[in-house]
Amino acid sequence: MNKFISALLCLILLSCSQPSTTTTPDQNAGFDAYKQNFILRLWKLHPGWASSLGYHNFDSVLVVPGKDRLNIEKQFYLSERDSLSKFEMKDLSDFNQTDWHLLSDFLTGSIWGIDTLKSYEWDPSAYNVCGSFSEMLNNNYDSLDRRLKSISIRLHNVPAYYQAAKSLLLNPSQEHTQLAISQNEGGVSIFEKEIPDALAKTNFTEDEKKQILASCDLASKAVLDYAQWLKSLNHEHARSFRLGKTLYDQKFRYDLASGYKADEIYQKALARKKELHQKMFVITKQLWNKYSKAEMPSDSLAAIKLLIDQLSSNHVKPDSFQTAIEKQIPELVRFIREKNLIYLDSTKPLVVRKEPAYMAGFAGASISSPGPYDSNGNTYYNVGSLNGWTNERSESYLREYNHYILQILNIHEAIPGHYTQLIYSNQSALGAAEHVAGTAYPGIIKSVFGNGAMVEGWAVYTELMMLENGYGAPSGKNSADPEMWLMYYKWNLRSTCNTILDHDLHVNNLSKEAALAMLTKEAFQQQAEAEGKWRRATLSQVQLCSYFTGFSEILALREELKEKMGKDFDLKSFHEKFLSYGSAPVKYIRELMLKDLPKH
Ligand code: ZN
Ligand code: ZN
């Protein structure tokens, strides 16, 4: 759990001194101070970002975008990079070395974003204030009166904000334009209804209320005018949603900080897809007669698909979905202890809960972790209920999250996946630095800039690792049934094909038809899932690769260490040491782990 000092006022009162550049006895103390002050300067520059992470001191500020503003940001990043370069890597602890890399990568990536990617010229969905106002109104971090006070000041800049957005946009892509229209139109009710409704419950004077209502009116007009303006754009010269090879390769490097290049991961994903198909066909041939009287189709992919369809009918009833998940958690813990796979802190059991009302409708399962400023927040495993769903909808959902996949989902989201990783990450932070009253949580850098490929890669890696160690094996056997393996391979195809889709769509001009054909025929996805994936890939870049990239890197690192350490390699120690560095990019963790190898 993030033990964060809630006295935020103390943070603001801290002086913003630059780090000492002379060699001090302990560079780590200087670096810790630098990180604290850096975060404060960053929040001052990005009040909206700060607010979304629970730091509310600048809530009344709405930054108006523009060329001048971009220049201010760039100067900030350049100057921070300069400050950072004054620290000698060799003098820093392992924990601070990875923080140093995270900061350096963030600063360099941000400068690249301003100078080269320039999404502020082509992504109109980047301009939307509705969500941030809504969060301030609905999140009870302060009294309603005080939150509305900040909101009332913040409202003044909304018209200027959208005016500036229009002048920055040069050639928006059609897809991002559509998204911006629907998100802005969908969010405008915050100014038309929600803020006015909340205002009625306050002690503001009639005059104050009138002024705020007038600002709300101007804000909603600005939002709708922006949406109207986007609709009127002539898309003749619209930029393509496809990033193209040069930008894609760079974005891959900055966002994922992987030891592999984009092309290498793409080649690995193609090879993995082929390997998975072969493994699946072997199982299909083995199981065919057990499940079907018909003759097996000669096309291997068609045969695999039929068998998967058959196995998907093995699922729980809608009303026992939640209990099925709850029952599996202690099973996972028992298995991990029995096989000695990783130490699990028994003082921090996972809190399984029914998903809160505001998440309702998504079903499934997800981890909610407290942000870096949420002092004693719990980490929850939210489990959705299928109450009120139509039979057809819940049947399709339960077939997707069938008996086999549900277990893999629990491994991924909870134990030893995301939940376990999070606990290690928080502990690494607390162990790394003396936690001084009035300073930010020591893990703040990893919490804010944590590497997505490492985090997702770990969760994907644990799925395979558990099965490799016999998870799901019937009693008396040491490997899971072939049915379980077949379904695992199907699940693994998803992150593999996400990578292929993302790369082919942005780099190789993949058509929508070809993409849907790949996802439905080769990754065995339902049409609706495949359509959703296509849309997500047109709107984002590189993120869909994070799962497979991190997975590949962690697996490669494990095999490398096995080979280098021989009989000294121990799986449990590997897992614990790997996680002890926190949510850092795998390539930096690798450097540190190799450095610590016993010399022969
Ligand atoms: Zn069924
Ligand atoms: Zn995940």
PDB file of C-alpha atoms in Angstrom, residues 112 116-117 239 241-256 261-266 498-508 537 540-546 549:
ATOM      1  CA  TRP A 112      10.274  14.242 -29.076  1.00  0.00           C
ATOM      2  CA  THR A 116       8.418  15.400 -33.908  1.00  0.00           C
ATOM      3  CA  LEU A 117       5.230  13.494 -33.129  1.00  0.00           C
ATOM      4  CA  ARG A 239      -3.673  13.082 -41.977  1.00  0.00           C
ATOM      5  CA  PHE A 241      -4.404   7.623 -38.534  1.00  0.00           C
ATOM      6  CA  ARG A 242      -1.452   5.442 -39.545  1.00  0.00           C
ATOM      7  CA  LEU A 243       1.751   6.613 -37.933  1.00  0.00           C
ATOM      8  CA  GLY A 244       4.169   5.339 -40.590  1.00  0.00           C
ATOM      9  CA  LYS A 245       7.405   3.482 -39.943  1.00  0.00           C
ATOM     10  CA  THR A 246       9.673   6.314 -38.821  1.00  0.00           C
ATOM     11  CA  LEU A 247       7.357   7.729 -36.176  1.00  0.00           C
ATOM     12  CA  TYR A 248       6.173   4.297 -35.113  1.00  0.00           C
ATOM     13  CA  ASP A 249       9.696   3.032 -34.464  1.00  0.00           C
ATOM     14  CA  GLN A 250      10.480   6.129 -32.427  1.00  0.00           C
ATOM     15  CA  LYS A 251       7.269   6.020 -30.426  1.00  0.00           C
ATOM     16  CA  PHE A 252       7.894   2.345 -29.685  1.00  0.00           C
ATOM     17  CA  ARG A 253      11.320   3.275 -28.325  1.00  0.00           C
ATOM     18  CA  TYR A 254      10.075   6.138 -26.119  1.00  0.00           C
ATOM     19  CA  ASP A 255       6.856   4.605 -24.827  1.00  0.00           C
ATOM     20  CA  LEU A 256       8.027   1.068 -24.107  1.00  0.00           C
ATOM     21  CA  LYS A 261      13.350  -2.528 -31.514  1.00  0.00           C
ATOM     22  CA  ALA A 262       9.812  -2.396 -32.942  1.00  0.00           C
ATOM     23  CA  ASP A 263      10.812  -4.599 -35.891  1.00  0.00           C
ATOM     24  CA  GLU A 264      12.364  -7.232 -33.657  1.00  0.00           C
ATOM     25  CA  ILE A 265       9.238  -7.494 -31.522  1.00  0.00           C
ATOM     26  CA  TYR A 266       7.111  -7.697 -34.651  1.00  0.00           C
ATOM     27  CA  ASN A 498      -2.354  -7.277 -30.728  1.00  0.00           C
ATOM     28  CA  THR A 499       1.296  -6.679 -31.508  1.00  0.00           C
ATOM     29  CA  ILE A 500       1.007  -7.832 -35.111  1.00  0.00           C
ATOM     30  CA  LEU A 501      -2.155  -5.760 -35.642  1.00  0.00           C
ATOM     31  CA  ASP A 502      -0.650  -2.598 -34.177  1.00  0.00           C
ATOM     32  CA  HIS A 503       2.539  -2.894 -36.196  1.00  0.00           C
ATOM     33  CA  ASP A 504       0.894  -3.872 -39.481  1.00  0.00           C
ATOM     34  CA  LEU A 505      -1.753  -1.181 -39.201  1.00  0.00           C
ATOM     35  CA  HIS A 506       0.673   1.671 -38.502  1.00  0.00           C
ATOM     36  CA  VAL A 507       3.635   0.515 -40.565  1.00  0.00           C
ATOM     37  CA  ASN A 508       2.433  -1.847 -43.282  1.00  0.00           C
ATOM     38  CA  ALA A 537      -5.555   0.258 -32.878  1.00  0.00           C
ATOM     39  CA  SER A 540      -3.677   4.445 -30.215  1.00  0.00           C
ATOM     40  CA  GLN A 541      -0.154   3.568 -31.244  1.00  0.00           C
ATOM     41  CA  VAL A 542       2.315   1.130 -29.675  1.00  0.00           C
ATOM     42  CA  GLN A 543       0.311   0.549 -26.451  1.00  0.00           C
ATOM     43  CA  LEU A 544      -1.146  -2.680 -27.846  1.00  0.00           C
ATOM     44  CA  CYS A 545       2.421  -4.014 -28.123  1.00  0.00           C
ATOM     45  CA  SER A 546       3.234  -3.539 -24.458  1.00  0.00           C
ATOM     46  CA  THR A 549       6.970  -6.899 -25.570  1.00  0.00           C
TER      47      THR A 549
END
